[in-house]
Short mmCIF file of N, CA and C in Angstrom, two decimals:
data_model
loop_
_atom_site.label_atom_id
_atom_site.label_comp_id
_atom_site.label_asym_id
_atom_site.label_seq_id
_atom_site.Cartn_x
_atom_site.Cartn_y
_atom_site.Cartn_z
N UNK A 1 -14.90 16.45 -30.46
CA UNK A 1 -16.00 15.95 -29.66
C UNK A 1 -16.24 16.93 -28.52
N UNK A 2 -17.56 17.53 -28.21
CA UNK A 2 -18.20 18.06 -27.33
C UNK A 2 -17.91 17.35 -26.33
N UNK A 3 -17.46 17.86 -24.52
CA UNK A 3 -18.18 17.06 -23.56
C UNK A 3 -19.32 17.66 -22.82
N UNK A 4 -19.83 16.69 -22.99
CA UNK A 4 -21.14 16.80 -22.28
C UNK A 4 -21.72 17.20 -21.14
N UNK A 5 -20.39 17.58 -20.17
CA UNK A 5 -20.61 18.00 -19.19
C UNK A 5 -19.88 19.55 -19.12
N UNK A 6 -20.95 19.99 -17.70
CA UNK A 6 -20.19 21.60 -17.78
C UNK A 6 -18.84 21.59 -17.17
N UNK A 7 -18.50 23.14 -17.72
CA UNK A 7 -16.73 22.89 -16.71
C UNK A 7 -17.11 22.84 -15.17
N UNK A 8 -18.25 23.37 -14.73
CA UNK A 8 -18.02 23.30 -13.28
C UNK A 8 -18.62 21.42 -13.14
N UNK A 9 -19.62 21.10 -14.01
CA UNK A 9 -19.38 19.84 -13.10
C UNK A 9 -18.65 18.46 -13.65
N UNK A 10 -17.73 19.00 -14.73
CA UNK A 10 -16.21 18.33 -15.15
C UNK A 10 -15.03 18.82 -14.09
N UNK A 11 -15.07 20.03 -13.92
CA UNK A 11 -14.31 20.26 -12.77
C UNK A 11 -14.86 19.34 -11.46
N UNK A 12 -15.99 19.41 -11.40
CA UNK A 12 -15.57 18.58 -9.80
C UNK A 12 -15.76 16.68 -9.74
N UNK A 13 -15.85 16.36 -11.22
CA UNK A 13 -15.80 15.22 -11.49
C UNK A 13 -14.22 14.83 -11.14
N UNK A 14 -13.29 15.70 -11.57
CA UNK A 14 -11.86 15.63 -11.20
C UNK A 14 -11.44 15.89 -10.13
N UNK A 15 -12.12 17.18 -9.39
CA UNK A 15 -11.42 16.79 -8.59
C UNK A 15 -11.80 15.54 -7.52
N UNK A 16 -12.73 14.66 -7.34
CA UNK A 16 -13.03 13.23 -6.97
C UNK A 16 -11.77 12.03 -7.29
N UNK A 17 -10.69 12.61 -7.82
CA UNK A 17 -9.91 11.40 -8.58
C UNK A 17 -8.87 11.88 -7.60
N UNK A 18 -8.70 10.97 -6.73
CA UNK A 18 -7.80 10.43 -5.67
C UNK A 18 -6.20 10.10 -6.35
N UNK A 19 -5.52 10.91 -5.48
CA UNK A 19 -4.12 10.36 -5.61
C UNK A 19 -3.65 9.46 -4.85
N UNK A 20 -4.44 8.99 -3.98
CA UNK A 20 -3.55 7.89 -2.99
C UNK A 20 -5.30 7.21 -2.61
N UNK A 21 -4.56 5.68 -2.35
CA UNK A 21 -5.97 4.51 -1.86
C UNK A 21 -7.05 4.53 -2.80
N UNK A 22 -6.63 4.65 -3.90
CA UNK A 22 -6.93 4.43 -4.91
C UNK A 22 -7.65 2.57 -4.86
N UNK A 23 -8.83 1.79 -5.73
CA UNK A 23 -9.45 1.10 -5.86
C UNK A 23 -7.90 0.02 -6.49
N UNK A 24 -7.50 0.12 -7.25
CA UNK A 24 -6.16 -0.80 -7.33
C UNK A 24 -4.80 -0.99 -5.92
N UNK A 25 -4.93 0.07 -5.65
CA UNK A 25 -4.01 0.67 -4.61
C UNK A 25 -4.86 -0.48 -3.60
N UNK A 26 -5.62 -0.04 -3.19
CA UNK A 26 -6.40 -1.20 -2.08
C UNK A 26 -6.48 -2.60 -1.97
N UNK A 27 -6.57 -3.08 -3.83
CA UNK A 27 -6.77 -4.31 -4.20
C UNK A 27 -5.00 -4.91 -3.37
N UNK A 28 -4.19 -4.23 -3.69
CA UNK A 28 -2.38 -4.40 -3.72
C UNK A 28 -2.14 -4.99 -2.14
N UNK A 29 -2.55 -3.43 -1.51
CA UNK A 29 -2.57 -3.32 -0.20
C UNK A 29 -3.20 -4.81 0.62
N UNK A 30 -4.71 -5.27 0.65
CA UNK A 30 -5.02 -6.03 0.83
C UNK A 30 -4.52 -7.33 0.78
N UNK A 31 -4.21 -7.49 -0.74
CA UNK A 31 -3.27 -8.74 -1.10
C UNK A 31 -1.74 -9.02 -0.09
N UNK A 32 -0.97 -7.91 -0.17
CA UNK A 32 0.43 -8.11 1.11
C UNK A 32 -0.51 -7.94 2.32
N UNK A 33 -1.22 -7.72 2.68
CA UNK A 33 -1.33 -8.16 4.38
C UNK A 33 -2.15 -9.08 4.53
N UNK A 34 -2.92 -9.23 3.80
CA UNK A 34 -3.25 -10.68 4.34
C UNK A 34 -2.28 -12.15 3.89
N UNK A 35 -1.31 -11.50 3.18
CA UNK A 35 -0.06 -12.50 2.72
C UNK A 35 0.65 -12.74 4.48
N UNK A 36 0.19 -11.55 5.13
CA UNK A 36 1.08 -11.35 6.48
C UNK A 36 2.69 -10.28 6.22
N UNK A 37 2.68 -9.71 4.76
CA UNK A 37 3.45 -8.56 5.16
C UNK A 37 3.29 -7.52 5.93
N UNK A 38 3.85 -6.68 6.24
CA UNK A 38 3.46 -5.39 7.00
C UNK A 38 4.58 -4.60 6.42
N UNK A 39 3.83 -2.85 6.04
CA UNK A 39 4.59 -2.19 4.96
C UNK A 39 3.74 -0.60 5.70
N UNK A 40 4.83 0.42 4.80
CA UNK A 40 4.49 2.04 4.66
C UNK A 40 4.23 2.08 3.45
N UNK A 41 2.99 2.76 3.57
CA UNK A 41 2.49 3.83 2.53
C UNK A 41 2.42 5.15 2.40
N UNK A 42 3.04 5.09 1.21
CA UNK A 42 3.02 6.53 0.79
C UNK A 42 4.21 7.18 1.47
N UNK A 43 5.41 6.24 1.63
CA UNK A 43 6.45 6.78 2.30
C UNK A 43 7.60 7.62 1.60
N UNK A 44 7.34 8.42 2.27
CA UNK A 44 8.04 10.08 1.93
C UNK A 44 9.57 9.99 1.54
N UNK A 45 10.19 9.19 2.35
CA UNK A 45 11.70 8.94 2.69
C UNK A 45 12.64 8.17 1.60
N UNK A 46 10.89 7.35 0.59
CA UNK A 46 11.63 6.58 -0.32
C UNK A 46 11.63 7.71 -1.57
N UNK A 47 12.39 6.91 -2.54
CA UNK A 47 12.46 8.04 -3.99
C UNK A 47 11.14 7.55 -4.91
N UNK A 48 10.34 9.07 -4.94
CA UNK A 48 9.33 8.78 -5.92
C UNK A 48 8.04 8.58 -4.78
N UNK A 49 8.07 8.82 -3.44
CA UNK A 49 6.58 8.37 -2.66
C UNK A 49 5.80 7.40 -3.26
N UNK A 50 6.72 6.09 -3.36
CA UNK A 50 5.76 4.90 -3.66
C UNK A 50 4.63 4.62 -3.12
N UNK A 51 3.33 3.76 -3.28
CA UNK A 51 2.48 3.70 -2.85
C UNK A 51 2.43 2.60 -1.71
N UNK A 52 3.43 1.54 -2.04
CA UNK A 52 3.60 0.77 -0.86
C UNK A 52 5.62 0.61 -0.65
N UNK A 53 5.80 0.69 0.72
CA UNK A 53 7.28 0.76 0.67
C UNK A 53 7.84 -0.08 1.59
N UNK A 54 8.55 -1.23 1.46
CA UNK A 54 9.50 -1.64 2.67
C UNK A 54 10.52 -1.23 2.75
N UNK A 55 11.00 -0.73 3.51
CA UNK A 55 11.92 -0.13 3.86
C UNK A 55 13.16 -1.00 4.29
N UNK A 56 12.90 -2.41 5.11
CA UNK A 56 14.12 -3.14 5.77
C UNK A 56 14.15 -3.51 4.76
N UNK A 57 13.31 -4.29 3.24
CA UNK A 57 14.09 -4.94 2.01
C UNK A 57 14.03 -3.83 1.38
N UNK A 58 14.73 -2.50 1.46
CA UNK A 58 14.87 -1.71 0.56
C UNK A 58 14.29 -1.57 -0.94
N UNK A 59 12.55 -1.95 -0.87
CA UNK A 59 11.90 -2.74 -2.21
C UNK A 59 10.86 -1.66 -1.63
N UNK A 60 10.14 -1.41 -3.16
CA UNK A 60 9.04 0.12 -3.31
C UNK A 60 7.98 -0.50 -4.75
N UNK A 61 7.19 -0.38 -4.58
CA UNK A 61 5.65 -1.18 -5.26
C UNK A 61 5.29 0.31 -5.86
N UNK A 62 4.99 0.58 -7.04
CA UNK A 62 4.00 1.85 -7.14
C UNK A 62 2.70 0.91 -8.55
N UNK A 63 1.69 1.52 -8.05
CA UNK A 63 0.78 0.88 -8.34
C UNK A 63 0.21 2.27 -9.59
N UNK A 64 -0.09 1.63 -10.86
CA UNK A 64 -0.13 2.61 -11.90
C UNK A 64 -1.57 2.62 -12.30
N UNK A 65 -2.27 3.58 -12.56
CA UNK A 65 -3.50 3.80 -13.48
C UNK A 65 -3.24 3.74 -14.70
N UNK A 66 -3.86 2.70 -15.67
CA UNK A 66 -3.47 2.37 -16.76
C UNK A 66 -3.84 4.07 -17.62
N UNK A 67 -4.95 4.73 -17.71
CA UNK A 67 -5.03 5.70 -18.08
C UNK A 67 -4.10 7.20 -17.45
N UNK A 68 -3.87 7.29 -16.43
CA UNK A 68 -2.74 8.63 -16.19
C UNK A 68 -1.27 8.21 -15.80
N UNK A 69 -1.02 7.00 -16.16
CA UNK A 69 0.17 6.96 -16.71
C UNK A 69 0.63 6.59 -18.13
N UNK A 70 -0.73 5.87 -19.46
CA UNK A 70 -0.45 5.82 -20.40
C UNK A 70 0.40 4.47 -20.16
N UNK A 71 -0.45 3.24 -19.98
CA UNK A 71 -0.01 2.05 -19.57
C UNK A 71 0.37 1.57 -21.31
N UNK A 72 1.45 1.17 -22.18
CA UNK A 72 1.66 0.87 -23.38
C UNK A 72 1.06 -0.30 -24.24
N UNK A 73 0.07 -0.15 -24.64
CA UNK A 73 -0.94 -1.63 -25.31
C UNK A 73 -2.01 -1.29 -24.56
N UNK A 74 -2.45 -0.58 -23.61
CA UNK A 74 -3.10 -1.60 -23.05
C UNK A 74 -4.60 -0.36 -23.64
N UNK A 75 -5.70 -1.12 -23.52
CA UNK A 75 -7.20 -0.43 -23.66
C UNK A 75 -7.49 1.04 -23.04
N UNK A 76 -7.10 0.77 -21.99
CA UNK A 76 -7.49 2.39 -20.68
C UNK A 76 -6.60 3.56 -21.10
N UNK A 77 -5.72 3.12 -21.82
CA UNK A 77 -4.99 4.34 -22.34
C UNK A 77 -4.87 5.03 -23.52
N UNK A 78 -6.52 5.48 -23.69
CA UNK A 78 -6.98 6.09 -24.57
C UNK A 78 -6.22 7.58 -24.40
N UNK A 79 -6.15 8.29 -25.35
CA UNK A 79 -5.89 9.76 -24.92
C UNK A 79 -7.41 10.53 -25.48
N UNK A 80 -7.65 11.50 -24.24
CA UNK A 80 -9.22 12.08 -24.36
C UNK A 80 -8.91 12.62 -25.94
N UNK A 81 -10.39 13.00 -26.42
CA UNK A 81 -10.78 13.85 -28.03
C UNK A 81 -10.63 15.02 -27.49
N UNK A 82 -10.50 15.44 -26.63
CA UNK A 82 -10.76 16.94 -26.57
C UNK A 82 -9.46 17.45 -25.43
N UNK A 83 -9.23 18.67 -26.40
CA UNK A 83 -7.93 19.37 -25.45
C UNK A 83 -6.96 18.13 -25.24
N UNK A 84 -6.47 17.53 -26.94
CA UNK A 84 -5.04 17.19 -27.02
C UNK A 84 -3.73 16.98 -27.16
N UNK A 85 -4.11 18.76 -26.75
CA UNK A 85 -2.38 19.05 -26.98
C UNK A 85 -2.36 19.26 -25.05
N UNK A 86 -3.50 19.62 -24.19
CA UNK A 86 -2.86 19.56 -22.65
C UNK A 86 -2.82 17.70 -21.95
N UNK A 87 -3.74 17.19 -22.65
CA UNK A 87 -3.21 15.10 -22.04
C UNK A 87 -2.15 15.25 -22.53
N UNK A 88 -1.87 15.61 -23.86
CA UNK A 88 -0.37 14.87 -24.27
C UNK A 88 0.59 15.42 -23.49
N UNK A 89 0.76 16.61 -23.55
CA UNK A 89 1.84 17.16 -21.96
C UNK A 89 1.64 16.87 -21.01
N UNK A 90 -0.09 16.32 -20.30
CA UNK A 90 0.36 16.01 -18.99
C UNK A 90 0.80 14.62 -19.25
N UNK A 91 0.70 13.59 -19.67
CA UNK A 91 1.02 12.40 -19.71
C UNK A 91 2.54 12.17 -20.31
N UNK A 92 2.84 12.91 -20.76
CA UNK A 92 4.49 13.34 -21.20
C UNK A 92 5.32 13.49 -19.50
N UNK A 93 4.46 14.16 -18.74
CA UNK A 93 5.07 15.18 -17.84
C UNK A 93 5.11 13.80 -16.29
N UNK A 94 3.85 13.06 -16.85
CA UNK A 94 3.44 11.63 -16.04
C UNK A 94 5.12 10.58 -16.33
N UNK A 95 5.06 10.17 -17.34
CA UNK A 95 5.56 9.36 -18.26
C UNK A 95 7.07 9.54 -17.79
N UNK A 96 7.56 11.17 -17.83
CA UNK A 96 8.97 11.47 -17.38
C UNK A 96 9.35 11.70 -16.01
N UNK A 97 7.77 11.75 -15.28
CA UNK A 97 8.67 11.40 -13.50
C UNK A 97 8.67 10.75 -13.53
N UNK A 98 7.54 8.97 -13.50
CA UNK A 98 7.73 8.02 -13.47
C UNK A 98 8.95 7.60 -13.76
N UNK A 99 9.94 7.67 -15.04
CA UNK A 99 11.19 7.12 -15.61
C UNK A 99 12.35 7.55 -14.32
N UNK A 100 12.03 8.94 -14.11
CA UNK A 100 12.80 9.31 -13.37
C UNK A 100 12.84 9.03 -11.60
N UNK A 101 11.67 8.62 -11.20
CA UNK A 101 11.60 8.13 -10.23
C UNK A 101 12.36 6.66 -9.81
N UNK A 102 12.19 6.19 -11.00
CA UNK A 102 12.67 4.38 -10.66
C UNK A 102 14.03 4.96 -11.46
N UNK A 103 14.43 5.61 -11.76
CA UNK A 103 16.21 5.30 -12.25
C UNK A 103 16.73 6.26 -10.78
N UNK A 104 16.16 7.02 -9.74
CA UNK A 104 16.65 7.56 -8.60
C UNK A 104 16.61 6.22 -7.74
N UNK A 105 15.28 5.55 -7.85
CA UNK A 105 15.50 4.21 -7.06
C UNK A 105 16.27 3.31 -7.20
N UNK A 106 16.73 2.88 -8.56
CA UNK A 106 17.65 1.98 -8.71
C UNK A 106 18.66 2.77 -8.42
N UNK A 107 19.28 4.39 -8.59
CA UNK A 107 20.54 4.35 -8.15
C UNK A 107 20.61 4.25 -6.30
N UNK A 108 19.82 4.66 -5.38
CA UNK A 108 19.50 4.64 -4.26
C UNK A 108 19.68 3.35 -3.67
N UNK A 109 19.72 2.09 -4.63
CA UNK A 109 19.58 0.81 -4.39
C UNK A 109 18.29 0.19 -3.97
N UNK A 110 17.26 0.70 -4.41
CA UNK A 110 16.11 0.42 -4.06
C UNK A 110 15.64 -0.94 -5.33
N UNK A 111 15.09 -2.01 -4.92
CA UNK A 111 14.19 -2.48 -6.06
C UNK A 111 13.32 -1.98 -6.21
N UNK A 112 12.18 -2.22 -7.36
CA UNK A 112 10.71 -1.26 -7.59
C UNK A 112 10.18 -1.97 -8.61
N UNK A 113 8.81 -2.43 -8.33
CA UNK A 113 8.06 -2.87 -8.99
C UNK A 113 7.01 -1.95 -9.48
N UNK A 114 6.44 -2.11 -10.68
CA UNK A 114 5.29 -1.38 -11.23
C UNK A 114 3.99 -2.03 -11.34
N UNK A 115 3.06 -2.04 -10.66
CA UNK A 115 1.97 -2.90 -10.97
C UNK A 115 0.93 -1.76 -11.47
N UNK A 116 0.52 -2.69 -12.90
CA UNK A 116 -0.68 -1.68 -13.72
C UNK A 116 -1.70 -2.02 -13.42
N UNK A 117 -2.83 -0.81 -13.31
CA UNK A 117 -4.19 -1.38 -13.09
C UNK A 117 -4.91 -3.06 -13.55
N UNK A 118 -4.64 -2.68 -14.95
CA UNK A 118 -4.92 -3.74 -15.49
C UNK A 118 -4.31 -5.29 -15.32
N UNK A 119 -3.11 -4.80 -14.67
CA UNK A 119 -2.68 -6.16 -14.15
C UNK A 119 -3.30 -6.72 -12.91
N UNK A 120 -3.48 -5.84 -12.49
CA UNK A 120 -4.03 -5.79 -11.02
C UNK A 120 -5.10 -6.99 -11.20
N UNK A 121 -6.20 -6.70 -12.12
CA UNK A 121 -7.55 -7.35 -11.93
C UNK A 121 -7.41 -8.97 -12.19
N UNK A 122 -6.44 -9.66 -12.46
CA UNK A 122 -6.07 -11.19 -12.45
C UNK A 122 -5.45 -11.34 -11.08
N UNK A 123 -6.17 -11.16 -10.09
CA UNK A 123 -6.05 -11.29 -8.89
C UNK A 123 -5.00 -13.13 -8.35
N UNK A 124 -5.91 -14.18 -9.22
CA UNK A 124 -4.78 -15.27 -8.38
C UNK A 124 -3.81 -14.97 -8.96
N UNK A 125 -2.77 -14.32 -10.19
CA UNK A 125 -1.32 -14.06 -10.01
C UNK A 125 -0.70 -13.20 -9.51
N UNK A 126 -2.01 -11.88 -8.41
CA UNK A 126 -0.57 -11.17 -8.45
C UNK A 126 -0.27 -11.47 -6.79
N UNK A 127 -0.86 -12.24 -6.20
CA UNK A 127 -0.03 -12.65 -5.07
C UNK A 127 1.27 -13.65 -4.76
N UNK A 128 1.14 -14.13 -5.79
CA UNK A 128 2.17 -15.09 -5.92
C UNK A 128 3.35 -14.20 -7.07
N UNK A 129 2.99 -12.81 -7.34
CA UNK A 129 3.91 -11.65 -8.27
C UNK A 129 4.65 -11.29 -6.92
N UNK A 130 3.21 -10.58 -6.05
CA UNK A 130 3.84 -10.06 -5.35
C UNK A 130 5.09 -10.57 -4.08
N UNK A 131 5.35 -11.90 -3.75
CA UNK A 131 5.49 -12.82 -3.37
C UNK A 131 6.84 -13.23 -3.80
N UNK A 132 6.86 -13.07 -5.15
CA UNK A 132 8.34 -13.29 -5.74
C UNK A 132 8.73 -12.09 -5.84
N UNK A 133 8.39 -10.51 -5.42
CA UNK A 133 8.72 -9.63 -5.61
C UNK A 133 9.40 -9.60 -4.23
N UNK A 134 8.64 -9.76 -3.23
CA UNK A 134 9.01 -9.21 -1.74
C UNK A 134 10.01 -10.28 -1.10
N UNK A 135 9.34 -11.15 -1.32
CA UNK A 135 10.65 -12.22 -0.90
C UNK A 135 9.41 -13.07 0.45
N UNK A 136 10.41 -13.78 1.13
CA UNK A 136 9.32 -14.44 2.12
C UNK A 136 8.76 -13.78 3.25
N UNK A 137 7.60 -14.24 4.14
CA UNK A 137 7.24 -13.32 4.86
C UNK A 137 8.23 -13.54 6.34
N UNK A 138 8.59 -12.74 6.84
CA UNK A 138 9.96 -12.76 8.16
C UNK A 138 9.06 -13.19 9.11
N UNK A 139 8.16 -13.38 9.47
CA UNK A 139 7.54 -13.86 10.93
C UNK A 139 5.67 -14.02 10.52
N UNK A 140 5.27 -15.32 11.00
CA UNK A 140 3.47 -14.85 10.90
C UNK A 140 3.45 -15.12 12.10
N UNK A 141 2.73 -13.77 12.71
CA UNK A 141 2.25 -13.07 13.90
C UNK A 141 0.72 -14.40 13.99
N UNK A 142 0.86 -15.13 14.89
CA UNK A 142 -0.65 -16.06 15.81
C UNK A 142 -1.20 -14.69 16.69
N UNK A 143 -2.17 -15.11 16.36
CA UNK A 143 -3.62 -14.63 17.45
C UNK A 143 -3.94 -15.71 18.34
N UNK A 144 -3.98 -14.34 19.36
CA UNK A 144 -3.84 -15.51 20.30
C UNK A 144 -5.52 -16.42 20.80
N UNK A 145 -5.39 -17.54 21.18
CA UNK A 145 -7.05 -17.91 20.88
C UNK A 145 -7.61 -17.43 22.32
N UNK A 146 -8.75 -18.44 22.94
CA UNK A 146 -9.21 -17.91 24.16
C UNK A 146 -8.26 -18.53 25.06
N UNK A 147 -7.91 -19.74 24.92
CA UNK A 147 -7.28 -20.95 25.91
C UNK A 147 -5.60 -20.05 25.84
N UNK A 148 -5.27 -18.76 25.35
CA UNK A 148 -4.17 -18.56 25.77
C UNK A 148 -4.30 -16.96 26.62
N UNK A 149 -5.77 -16.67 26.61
CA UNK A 149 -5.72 -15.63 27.62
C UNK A 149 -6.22 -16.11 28.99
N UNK A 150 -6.56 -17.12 29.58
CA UNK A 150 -7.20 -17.53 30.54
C UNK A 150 -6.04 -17.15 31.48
N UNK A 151 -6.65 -17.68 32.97
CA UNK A 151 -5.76 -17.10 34.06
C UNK A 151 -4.38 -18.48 34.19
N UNK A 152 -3.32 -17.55 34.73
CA UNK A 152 -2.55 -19.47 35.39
C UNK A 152 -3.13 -20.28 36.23
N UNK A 153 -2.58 -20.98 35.86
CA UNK A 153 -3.28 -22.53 37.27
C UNK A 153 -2.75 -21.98 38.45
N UNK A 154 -3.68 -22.95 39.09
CA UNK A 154 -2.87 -22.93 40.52
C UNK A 154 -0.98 -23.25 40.75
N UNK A 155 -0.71 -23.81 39.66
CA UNK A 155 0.61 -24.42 39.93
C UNK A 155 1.51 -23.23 39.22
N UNK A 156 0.98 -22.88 38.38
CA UNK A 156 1.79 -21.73 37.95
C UNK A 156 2.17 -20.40 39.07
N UNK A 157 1.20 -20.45 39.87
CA UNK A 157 1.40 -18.97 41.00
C UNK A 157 2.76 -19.14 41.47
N UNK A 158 3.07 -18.47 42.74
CA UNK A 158 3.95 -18.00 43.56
C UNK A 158 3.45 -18.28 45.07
N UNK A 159 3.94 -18.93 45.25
CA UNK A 159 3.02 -19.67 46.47
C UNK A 159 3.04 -17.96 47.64
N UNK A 160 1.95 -17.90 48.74
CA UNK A 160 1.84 -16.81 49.20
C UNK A 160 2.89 -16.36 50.07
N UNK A 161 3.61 -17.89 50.53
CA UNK A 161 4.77 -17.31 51.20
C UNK A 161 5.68 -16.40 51.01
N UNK A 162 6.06 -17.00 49.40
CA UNK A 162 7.16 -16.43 48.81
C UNK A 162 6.95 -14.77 48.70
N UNK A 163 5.59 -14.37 47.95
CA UNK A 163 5.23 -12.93 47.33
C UNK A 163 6.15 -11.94 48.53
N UNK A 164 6.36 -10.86 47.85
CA UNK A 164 6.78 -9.55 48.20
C UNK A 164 5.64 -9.47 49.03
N UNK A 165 6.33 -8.88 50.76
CA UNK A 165 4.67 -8.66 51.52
C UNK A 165 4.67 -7.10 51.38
N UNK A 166 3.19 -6.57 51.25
CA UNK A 166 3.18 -5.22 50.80
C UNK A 166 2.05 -4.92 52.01
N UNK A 167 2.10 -4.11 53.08
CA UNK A 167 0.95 -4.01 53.77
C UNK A 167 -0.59 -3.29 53.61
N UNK A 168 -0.49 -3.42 52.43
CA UNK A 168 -1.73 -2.45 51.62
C UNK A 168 -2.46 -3.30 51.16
N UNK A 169 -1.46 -4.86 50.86
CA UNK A 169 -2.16 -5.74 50.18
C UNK A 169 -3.13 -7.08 51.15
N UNK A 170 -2.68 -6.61 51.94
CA UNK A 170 -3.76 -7.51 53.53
C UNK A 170 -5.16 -8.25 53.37
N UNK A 171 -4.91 -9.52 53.78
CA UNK A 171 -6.30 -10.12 53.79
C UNK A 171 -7.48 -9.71 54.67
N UNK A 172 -6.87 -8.83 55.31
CA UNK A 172 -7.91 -8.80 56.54
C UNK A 172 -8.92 -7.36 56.61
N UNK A 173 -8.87 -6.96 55.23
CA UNK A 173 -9.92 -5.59 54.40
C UNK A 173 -9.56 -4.27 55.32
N UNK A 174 -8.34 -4.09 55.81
CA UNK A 174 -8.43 -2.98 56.70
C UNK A 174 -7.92 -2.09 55.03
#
């Protein structure tokens, strides 16, 4: 099969394809914080630069493109008609960091979840995936409303006697 497009504007069709914050990546992201987790991305320190990482539960999320990782069954992981002897090596070359990334994490003691695109898009399970993945949330942070920024009462002050006297601070506008 011919593609239809030229190499220069197949070349810059690719290069448009994001390695990080990716349209699944976002869907993920979104889902833990408004769960009220709070997490690193794209953290360097873990094995494999997962896409989302906690670090205090030693637990790492990488979020997969069903097509450039060659998701197994699933539809998106067609391999292109054309030039397939270089997909099959890169997706070979995909296929064997991935393996090797999560067997450095499990020896590291890391847990690691894989979420596939395609899993992704059944949105009411994967918060309640992600949820049994992470464990519970350690604190939900309140906002605070208006009635808790207002000033103290009168009864709350320091009566004027008491205050530290500072002579700069004078009623009398000198």
């Amino acid at each position: 099969m011919i593609d239809p497009l030229t190499p220069a504007a197949r070349s810059a069709l690719m290069a448009r394809i994001r390695r990080a914050d990716t349209k699944p990546e976002m869907i993920v992201r979104r889902t833990l914080h408004a769960s009220g987790y709070r997490f690193r991305l794209q953290w360097k320190a873990a094995p494999g630069r997962p896409d989302v990482a906690f670090p205090g539960r030693r637990a790492i999320i990488f979020v997969h493109g069903c097509f450039w990782h060659q998701h197994p069954g699933c539809r998106h992981a067609r391999l292109p008609a054309t030039r397939r002897d270089f997909w099959e090596a890169k997706f070979d070359r995909n296929r064997a960091r991935d393996a090797r990334d999560l067997a450095r994490a499990e020896a590291e003691g890391w847990r690691s979840l894989v979420l596939w695109e395609c899993e992704i898009a059944d949105r009411e399970a994967l918060g309640p995936r992600l949820e049994a993945f992470v464990g519970p949330v350690r604190r939900k942070r309140s906002r605070p409303t208006g009635l808790d920024l207002a000033l103290p009462s009168e009864e709350g002050r320091i009566p004027r006697q008491e205050r530290i006297a500072d002579p700069r601070l004078d009623d009398d506008g000198a």
